[in-house]
Coordinates of C-alpha atoms in Angstrom, one line a residue:
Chain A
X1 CA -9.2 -43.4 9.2
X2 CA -10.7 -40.4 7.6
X3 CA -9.2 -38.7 4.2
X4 CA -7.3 -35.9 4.5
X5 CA -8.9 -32.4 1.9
X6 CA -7.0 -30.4 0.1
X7 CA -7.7 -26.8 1.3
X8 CA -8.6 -25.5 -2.2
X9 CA -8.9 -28.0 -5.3
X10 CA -6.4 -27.5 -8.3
X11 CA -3.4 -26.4 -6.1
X12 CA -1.4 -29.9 -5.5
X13 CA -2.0 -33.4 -5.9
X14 CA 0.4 -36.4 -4.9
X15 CA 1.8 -39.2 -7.1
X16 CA 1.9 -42.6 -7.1
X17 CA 4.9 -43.2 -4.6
X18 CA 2.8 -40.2 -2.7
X19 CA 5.1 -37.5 -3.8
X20 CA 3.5 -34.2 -3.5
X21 CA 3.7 -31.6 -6.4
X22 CA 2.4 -28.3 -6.6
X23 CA 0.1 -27.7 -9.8
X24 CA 1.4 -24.8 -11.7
X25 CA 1.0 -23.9 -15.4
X26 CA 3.3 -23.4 -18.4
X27 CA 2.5 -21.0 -21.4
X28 CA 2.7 -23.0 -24.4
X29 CA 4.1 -19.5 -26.0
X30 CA 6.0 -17.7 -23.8
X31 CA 7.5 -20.8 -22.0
X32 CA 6.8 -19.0 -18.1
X33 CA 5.6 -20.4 -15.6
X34 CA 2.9 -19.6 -12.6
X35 CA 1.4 -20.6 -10.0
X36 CA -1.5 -21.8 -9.6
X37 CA -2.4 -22.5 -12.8
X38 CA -4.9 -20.2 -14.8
X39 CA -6.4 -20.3 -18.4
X40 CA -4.9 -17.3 -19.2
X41 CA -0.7 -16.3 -19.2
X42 CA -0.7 -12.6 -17.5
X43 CA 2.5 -11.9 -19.0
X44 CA 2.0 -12.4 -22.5
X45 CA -1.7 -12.6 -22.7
X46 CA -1.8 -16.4 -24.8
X47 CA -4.3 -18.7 -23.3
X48 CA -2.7 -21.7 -24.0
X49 CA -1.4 -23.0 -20.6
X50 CA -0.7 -26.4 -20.0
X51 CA -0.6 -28.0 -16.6
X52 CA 3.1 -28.0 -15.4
X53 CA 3.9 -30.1 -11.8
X54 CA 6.2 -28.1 -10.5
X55 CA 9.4 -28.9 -8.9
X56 CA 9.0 -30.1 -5.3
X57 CA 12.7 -28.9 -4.3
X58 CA 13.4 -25.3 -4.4
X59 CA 15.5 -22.5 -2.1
X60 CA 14.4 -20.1 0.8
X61 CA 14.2 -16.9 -0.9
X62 CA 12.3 -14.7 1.7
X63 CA 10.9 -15.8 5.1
X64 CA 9.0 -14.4 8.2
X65 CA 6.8 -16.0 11.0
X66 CA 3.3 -14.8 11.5
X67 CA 2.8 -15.2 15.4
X68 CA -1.1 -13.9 15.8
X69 CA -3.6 -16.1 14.2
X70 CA -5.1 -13.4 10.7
X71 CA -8.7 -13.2 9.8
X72 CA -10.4 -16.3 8.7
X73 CA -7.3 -18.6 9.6
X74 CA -8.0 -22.1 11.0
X75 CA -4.2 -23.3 12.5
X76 CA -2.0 -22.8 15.3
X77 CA 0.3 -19.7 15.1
X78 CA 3.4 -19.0 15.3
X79 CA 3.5 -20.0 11.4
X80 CA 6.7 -19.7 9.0
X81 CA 5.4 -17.8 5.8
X82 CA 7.5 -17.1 3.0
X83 CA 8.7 -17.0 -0.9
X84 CA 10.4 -20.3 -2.0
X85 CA 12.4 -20.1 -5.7
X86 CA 12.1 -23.1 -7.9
X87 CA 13.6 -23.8 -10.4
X88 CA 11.1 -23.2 -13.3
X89 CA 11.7 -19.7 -12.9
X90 CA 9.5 -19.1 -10.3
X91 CA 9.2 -17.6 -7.0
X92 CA 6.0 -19.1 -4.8
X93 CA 4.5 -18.0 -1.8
X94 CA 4.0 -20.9 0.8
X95 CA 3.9 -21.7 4.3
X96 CA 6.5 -22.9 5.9
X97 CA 6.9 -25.5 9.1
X98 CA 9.8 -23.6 10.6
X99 CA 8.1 -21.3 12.3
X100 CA 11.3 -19.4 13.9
X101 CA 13.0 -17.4 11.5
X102 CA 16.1 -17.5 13.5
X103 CA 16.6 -21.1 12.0
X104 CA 16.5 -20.2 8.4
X105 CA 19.2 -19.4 6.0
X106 CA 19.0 -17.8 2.8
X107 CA 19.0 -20.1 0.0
X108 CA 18.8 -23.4 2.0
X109 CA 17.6 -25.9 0.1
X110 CA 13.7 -26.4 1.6
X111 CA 11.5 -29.5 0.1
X112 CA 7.6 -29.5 -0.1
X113 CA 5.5 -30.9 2.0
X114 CA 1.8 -31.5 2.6
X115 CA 0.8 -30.6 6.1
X116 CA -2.6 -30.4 7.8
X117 CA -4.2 -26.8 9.2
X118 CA -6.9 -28.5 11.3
X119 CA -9.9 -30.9 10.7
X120 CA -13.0 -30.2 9.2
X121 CA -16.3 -31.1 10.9
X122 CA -16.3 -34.5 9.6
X123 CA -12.3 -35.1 11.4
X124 CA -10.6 -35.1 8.1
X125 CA -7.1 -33.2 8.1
X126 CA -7.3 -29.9 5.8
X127 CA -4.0 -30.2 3.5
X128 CA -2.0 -27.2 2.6
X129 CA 1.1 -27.1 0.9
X130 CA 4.0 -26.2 2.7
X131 CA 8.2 -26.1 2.5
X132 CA 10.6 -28.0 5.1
Chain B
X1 CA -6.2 2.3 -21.7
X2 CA -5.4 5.7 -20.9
X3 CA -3.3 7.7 -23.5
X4 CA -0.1 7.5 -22.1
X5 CA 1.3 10.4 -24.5
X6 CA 2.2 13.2 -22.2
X7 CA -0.1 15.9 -21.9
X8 CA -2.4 14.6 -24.5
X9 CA -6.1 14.1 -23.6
X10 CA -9.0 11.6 -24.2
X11 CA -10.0 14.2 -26.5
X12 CA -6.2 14.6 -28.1
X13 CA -6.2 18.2 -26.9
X14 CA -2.4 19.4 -26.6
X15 CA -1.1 20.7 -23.4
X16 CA -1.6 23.8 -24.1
X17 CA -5.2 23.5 -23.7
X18 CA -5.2 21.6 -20.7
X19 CA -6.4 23.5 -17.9
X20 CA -4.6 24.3 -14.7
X21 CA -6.0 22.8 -11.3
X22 CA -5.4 24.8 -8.0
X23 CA -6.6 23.9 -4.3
X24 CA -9.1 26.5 -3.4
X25 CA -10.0 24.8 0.1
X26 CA -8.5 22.1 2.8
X27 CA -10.4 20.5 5.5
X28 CA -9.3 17.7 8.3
X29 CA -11.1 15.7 10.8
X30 CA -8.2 14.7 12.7
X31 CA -7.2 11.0 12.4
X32 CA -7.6 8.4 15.6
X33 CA -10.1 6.6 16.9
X34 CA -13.6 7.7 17.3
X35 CA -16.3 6.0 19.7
X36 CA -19.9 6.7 18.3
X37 CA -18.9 8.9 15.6
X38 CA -20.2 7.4 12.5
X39 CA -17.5 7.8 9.3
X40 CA -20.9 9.9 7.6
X41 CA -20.1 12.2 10.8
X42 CA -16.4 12.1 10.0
X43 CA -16.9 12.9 6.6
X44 CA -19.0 15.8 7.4
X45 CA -16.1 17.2 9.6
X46 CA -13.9 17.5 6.9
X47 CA -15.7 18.4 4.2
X48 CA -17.7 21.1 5.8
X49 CA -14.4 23.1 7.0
X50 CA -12.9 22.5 3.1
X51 CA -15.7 24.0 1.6
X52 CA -15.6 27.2 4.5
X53 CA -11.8 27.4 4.0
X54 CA -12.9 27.5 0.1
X55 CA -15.3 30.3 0.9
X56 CA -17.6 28.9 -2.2
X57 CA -20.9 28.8 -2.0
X58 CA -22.0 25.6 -0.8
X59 CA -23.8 24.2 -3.3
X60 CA -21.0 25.5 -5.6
X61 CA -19.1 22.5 -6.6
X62 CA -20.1 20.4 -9.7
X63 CA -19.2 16.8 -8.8
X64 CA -17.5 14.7 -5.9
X65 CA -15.1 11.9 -5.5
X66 CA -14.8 10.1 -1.9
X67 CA -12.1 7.9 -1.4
X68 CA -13.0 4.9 1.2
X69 CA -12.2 1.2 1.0
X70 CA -14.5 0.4 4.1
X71 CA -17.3 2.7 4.1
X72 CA -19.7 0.6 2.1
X73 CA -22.0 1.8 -0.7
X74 CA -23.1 5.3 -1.4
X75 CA -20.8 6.6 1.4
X76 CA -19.9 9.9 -0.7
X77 CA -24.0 10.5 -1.1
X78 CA -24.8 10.2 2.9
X79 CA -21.7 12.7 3.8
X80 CA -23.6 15.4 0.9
X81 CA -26.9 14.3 2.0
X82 CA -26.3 14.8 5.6
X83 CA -24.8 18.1 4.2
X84 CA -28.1 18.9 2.0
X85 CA -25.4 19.5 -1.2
X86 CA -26.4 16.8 -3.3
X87 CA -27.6 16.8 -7.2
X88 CA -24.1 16.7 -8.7
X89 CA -21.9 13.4 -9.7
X90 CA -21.2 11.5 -6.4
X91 CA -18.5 9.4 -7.2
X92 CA -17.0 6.3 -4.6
X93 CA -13.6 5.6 -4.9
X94 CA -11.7 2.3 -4.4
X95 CA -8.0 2.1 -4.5
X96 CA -7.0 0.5 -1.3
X97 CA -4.6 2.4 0.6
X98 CA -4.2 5.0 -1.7
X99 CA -8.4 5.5 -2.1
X100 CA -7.7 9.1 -1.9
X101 CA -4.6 9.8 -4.3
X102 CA -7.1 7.8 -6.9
X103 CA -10.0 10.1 -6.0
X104 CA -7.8 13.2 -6.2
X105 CA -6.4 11.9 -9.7
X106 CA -9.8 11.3 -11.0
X107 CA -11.4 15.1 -10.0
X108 CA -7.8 16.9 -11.0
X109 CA -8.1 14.9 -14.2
X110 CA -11.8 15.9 -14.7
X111 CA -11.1 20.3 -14.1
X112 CA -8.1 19.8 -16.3
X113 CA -10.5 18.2 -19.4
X114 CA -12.4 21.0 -19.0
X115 CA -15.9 18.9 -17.7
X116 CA -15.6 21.1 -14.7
X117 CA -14.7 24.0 -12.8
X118 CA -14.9 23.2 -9.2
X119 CA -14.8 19.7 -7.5
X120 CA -15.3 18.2 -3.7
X121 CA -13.1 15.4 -3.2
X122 CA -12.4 13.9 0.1
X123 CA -11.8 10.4 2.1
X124 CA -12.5 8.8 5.1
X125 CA -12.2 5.7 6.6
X126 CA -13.7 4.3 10.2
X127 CA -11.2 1.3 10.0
X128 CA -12.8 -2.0 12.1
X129 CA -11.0 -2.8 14.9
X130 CA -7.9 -5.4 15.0
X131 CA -6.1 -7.0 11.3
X132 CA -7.6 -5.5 8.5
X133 CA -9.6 -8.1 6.9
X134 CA -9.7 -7.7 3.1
X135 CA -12.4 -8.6 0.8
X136 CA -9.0 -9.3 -1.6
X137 CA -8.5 -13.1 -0.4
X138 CA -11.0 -15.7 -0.8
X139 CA -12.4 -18.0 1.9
X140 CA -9.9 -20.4 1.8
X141 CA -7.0 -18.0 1.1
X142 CA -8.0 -16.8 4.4
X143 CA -8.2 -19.9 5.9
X144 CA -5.0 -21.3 4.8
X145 CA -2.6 -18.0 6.6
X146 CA -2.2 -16.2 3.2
X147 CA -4.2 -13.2 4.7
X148 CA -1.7 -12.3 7.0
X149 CA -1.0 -8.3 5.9
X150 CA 1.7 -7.8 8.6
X151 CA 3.8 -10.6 6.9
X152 CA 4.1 -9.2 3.9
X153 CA 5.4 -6.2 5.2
X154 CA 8.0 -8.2 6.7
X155 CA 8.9 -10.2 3.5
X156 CA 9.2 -7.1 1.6
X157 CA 11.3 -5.5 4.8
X158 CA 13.5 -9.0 4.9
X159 CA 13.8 -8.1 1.0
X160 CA 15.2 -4.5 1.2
X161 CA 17.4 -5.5 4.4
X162 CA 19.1 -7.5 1.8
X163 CA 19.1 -5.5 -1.4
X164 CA 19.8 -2.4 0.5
X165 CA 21.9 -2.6 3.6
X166 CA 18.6 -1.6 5.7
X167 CA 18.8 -2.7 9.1
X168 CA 16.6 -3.3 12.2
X169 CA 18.4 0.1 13.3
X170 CA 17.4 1.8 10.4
X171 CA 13.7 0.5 10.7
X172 CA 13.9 1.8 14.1
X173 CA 15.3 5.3 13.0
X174 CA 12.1 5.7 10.9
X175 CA 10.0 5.4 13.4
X176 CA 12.1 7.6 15.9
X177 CA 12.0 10.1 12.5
X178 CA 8.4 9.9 12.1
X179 CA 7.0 10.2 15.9
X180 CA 9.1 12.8 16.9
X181 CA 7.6 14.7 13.5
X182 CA 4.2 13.6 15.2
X183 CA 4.6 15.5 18.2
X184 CA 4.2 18.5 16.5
X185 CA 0.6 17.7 14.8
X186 CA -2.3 18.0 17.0
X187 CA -4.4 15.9 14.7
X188 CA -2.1 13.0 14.8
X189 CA -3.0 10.1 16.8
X190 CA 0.5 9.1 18.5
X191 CA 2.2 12.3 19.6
X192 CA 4.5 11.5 21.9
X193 CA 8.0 10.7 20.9
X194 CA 9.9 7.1 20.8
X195 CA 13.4 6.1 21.0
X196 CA 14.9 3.5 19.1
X197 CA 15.4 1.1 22.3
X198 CA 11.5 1.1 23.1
X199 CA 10.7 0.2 18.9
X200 CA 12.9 -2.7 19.4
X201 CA 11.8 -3.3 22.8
X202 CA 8.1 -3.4 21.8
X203 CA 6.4 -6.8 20.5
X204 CA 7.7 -8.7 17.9
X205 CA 5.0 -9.3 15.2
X206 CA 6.5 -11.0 11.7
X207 CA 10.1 -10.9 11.9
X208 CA 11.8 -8.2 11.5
X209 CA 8.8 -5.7 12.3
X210 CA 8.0 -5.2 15.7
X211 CA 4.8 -3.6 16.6
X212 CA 5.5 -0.2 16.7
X213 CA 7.3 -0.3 13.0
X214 CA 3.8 -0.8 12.3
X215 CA 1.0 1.9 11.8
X216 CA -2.2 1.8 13.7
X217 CA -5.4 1.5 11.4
X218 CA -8.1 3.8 12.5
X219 CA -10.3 6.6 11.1
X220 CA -10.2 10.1 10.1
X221 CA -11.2 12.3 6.7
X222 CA -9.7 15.4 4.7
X223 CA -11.4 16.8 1.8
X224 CA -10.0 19.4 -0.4
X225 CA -12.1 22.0 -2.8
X226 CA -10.2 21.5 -5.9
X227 CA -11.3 24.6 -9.1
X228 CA -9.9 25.4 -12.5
X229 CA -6.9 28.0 -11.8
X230 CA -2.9 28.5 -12.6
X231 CA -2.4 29.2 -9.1
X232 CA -2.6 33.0 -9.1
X233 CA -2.8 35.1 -5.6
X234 CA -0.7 32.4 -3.7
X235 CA -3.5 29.4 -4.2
X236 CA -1.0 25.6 -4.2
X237 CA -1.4 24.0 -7.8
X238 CA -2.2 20.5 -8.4
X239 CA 0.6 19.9 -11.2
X240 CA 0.5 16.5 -11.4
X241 CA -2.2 13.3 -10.2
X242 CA -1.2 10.0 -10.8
X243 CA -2.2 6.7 -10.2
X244 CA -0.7 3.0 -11.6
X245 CA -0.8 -0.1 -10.7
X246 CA 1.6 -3.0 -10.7
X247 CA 3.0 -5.0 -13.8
X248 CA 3.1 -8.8 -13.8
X249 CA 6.1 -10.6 -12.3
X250 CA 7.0 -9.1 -8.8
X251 CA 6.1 -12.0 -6.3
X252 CA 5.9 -9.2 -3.6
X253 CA 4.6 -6.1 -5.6
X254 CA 1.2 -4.5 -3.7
X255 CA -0.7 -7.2 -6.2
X256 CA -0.1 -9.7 -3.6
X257 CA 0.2 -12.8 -6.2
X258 CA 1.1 -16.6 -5.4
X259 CA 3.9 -16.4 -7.2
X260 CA 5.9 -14.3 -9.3
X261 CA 9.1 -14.6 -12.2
X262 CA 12.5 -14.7 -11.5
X263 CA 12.7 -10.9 -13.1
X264 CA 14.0 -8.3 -10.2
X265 CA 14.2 -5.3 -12.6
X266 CA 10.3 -5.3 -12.9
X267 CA 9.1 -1.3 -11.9
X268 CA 6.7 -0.9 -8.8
X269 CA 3.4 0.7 -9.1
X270 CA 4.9 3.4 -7.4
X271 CA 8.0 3.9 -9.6
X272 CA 5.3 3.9 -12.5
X273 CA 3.2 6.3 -10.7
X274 CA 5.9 8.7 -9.9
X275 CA 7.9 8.7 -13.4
X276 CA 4.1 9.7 -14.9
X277 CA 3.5 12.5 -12.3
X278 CA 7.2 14.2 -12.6
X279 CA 6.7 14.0 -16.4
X280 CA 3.6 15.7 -15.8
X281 CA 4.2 17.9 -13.3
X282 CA 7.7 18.7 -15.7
X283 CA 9.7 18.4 -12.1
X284 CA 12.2 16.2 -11.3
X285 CA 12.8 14.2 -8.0
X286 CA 15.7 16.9 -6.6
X287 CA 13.0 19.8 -7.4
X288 CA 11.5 18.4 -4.3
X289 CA 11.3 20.5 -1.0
X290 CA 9.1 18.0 1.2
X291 CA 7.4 14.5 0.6
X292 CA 4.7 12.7 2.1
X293 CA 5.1 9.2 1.8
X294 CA 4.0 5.5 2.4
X295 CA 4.9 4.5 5.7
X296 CA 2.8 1.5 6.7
X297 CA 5.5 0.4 8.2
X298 CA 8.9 2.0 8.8
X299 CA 10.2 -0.1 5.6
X300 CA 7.7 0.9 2.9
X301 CA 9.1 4.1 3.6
X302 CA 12.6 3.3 3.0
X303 CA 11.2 1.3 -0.2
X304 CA 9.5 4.7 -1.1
X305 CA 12.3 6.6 -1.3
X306 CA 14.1 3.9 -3.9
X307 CA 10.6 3.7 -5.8
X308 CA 10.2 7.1 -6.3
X309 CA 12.9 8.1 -7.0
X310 CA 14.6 10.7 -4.5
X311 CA 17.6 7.8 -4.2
X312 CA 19.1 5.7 -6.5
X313 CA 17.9 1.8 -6.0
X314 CA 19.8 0.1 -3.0
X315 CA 20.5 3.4 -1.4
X316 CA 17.5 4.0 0.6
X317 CA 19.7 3.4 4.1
X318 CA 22.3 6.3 3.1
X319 CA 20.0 8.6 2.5
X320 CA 18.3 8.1 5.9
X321 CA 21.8 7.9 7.5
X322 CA 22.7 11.7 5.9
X323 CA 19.6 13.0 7.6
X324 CA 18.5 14.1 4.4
X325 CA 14.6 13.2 4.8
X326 CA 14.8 14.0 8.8
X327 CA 13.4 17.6 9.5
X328 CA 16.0 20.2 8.7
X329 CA 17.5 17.8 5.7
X330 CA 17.5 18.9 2.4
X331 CA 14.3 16.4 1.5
X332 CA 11.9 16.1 4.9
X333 CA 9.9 12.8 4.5
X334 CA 6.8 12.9 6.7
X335 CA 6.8 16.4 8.3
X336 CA 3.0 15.2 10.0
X337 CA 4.5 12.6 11.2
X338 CA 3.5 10.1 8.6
X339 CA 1.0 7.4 9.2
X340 CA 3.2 5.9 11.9
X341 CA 2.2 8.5 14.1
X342 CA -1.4 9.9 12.3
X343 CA -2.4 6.0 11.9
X344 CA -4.1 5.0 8.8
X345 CA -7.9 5.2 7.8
X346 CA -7.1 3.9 4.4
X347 CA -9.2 6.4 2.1
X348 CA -8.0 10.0 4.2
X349 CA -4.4 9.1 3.7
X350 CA -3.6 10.6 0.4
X351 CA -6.0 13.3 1.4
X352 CA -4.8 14.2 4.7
X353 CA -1.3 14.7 3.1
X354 CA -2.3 16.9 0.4
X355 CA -3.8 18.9 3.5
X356 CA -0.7 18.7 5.0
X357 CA 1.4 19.7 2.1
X358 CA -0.6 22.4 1.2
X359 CA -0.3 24.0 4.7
X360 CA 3.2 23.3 4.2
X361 CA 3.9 25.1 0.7
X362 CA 1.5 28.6 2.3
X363 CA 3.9 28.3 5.2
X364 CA 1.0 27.5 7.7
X365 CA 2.5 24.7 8.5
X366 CA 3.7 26.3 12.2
X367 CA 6.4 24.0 14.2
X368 CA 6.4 21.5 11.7
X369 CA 7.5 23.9 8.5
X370 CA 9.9 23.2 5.9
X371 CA 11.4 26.3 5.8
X372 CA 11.0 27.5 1.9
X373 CA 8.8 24.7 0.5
X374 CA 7.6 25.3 -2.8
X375 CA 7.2 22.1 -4.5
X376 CA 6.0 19.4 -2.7
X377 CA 5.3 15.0 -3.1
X378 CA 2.3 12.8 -1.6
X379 CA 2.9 9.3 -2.4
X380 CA 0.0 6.5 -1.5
X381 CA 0.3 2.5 -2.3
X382 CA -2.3 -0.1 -1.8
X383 CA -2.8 -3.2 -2.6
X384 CA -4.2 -4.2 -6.0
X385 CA -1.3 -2.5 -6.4
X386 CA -2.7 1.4 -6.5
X387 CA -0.3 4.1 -6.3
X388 CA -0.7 7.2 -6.3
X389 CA 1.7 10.5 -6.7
X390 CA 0.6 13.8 -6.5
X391 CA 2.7 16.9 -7.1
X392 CA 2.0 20.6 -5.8
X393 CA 3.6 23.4 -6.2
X394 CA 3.2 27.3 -5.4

């Protein structure tokens, strides 16, 4: 059985009990967070962020479905897109595997997920991250 | 940085010693789609009839900006070459959708320090055909569905339904506003009227924008011959020129980040832009006869009127519902109809207003004139963020 590839490296990784978590970072002097995780903090300018694995359990904030496939995108449309809150402080963009708005709520709890795009040329899944 | 005291320049001149811009010349290509014209022979179009309606000479002009996001590399030189009016500063101009407002900022800024007299500036855009693609995301951004422009539209929409009683109705009314304003511009794309029924009839694309919330892409250039003058003998002024871009925080600011803070009281590019240009222009928002504004979709322009400033924040639905911003209100939003009904070839935008607003405030603006206008708005945002407010006045 082939691996499954992260879309982009640095993004998420999954723990032991194969928990995913989102990689974010945390200035060491302000205390915010972002997402994903840069050197640099763009609100205060230190450049001492630290790693941060971010919460895996946040609320719906903002959500739409994007029904015809964008430029470059390899997956199957309709796809739920949208803003997830968590509780760092931070308000994420992700994909989302409701893919009719008509089912969401505003500040229903939603949990992240990995969840494959499509296959590469060697069969392995593409990972993205993604709130159910 | 720029100085950011008021009326001060690089140089730390006072404002008294600033000089006064005026718009000696407008040109339009009108905006639509084009097949086998080249956005060189666009260009051409527009600036030709600016630098006529300027009666200069043509070589007259001592530098030129050109606004484009899609026109590649030296775009402004092969519009002047083709023109034969080359030797000056050519100058190319990226700013995303408001290309032009940055190009207009950059020339008005350049009379007004006194490095010259008369400037061409002018954008144009041959948009490709479909969802714009943006060199913005990378590869795999791309690839994952973060590229998707239209649903960003609709997260900022979903946003302002919430925060300010907007509804699908009022998204609808916008674009009833704006197309029956577009019936009376022959250089408009869409000029036939809509109802409200056939918006929210027509093809849903990211919930809640149906298609024809959405403006059409396409191409299209205006130029305007901008000189050192106070506006004497009738000539429109150029009072103010802004452009600003987005502070850090805003998950769904023009910036288009991955994430943002839980801070809701962060001020859009726009609202940054427009507080610069009234101090500059020394006008207020309720000195304002007649605005051109962001409509990308039929809620950036009810977001436009909270972020500049013509209503206070979470009232952008009651002003629509007074009718003040329909034609005949006491603040017309879009008399050309707006890019819902001119479309959008990103870098003519800002220019095409200006040409609008200018016709407007010499009351040439025939069945589509705000009776009186004097002091008019053209408001541009794009991502990076980049907006851009310009203020004219006669």
């Amino acid at each position: 059985m082939p691996d499954a590839t992260a879309i982009h490296e640095g993004l998420f990784t999954t723990e032991a009990d194969g928990a995913p978590r989102l990689i974010g970072g945390r200035c060491q002097s302000c205390g915010r967070h972002q997402f994903p995780r840069s050197s640099l903090c763009p609100h205060c300018g230190a450049d001492d962020v630290a790693e941060a694995l971010l919460s895996s359990q946040g609320t719906l904030w903002a959500w739409t479905a994007v029904t015809a496939a964008p430029p470059g995108y390899r997956g199957e449309v309709p796809y739920g897109f949208g803003v997830v809150e968590l509780p760092e402080g931070l308000r994420v963009l992700a994909r989302l595997t409701q893919g009719d708005p008509t089912k969401l709520r505003f500040g229903q709890e939603v949990r992240l997920q990995l969840v494959p795009l499509h296959a590469d040329d060697e069969g392995r899944d593409v990972l993205t991250w993604a709130f159910a | 940085m720029p100085t950011t005291r008021a009326g001060t320049s690089s140089r730390g001149r006072s404002r008294d010693v600033v000089t006064a811009v005026e718009i000696a010349g407008i040109g339009l290509h009108p905006f639509g789609r084009f097949e086998g014209k080249t956005v060189t022979e666009i260009g051409v179009a527009a600036v030709r009839d600016a630098l006529a309606d300027a009666g200069i000479e043509r070589r007259a002009f001592q530098a030129a900006f050109c606004g484009t996001a899609y026109s590649g590399v030296a775009a402004g030189h092969r519009v002047l070459d083709a023109l034969g009016v080359t030797g000056g500063p050519i100058i190319d101009v990226e700013a995303g959708c408001a290309s032009g407002g940055a190009a207009v900022m950059m020339a008005a800024g350049a009379i007004a320090a006194g490095q010259f007299d008369t400037v061409l500036v002018f954008g144009m855009e041959k948009m490709p055909k479909g969802i714009i693609r943006s060199s913005f995301f990378a590869p795999w951004q791309e690839e994952a569905g973060l590229a998707a422009t239209p649903a960003y539209f609709a997260l900022r929409a979903q946003r302002l339904m919430r925060e300010s009683g907007v509804t699908r109705d009022h998204l609808a009314d916008v674009v009833v506003k704006n197309r029956a304003n577009g019936v009376h511009n022959p250089d408009a794309m869409f000029r036939k009227a809509v109802t409200a029924d056939e918006v929210l009839a027509s093809r849903l694309v990211c919930e809640p924008l149906h298609l024809w919330m959405l403006c059409s892409p396409n191409e299209g250039a205006a130029a305007l011959v901008l000189r050192a003058g106070d506006g004497e003998n009738g000539r429109v002024r150029v009072a103010a020129a802004a452009l600003r871009s987005h502070l850090p925080g805003n998950v769904l600011s023009e910036a288009t980040p991955m994430s943002g803070l839980l801070d809701d009281d962060v001020p859009a590019a726009t609202t940054l832009a427009a507080r610069a240009a009234f101090e500059e222009a020394g006008v207020g928002p309720s000195d304002l006869d007649v605005v051109e504004c962001q409509d990308t979709d039929a809620a950036r322009e009810l977001l436009s009127y909270e972020e500049l400033g013509l209503c206070a924040a979470g009232d952008a639905a009651k002003l629509l519902e007074e009718g003040a911003t329909r034609m005949g209100g006491r603040l017309p939003v879009n008399p050309s109809g707006g890019l819902l009904s001119k479309g959008e070839p990103l870098g003519a935008s800002a220019l095409g207003q200006l040409v609008e607003l200018t016709r407007q405030l010499q009351g040439e603006a025939g069945p589509r004139q705000v009776a009186g206008a004097r002091v008019g708005l053209a408001h541009t945002v794009g991502r990076g963020a980049n907006a851009s407010v310009v203020i004219l006045t006669r």
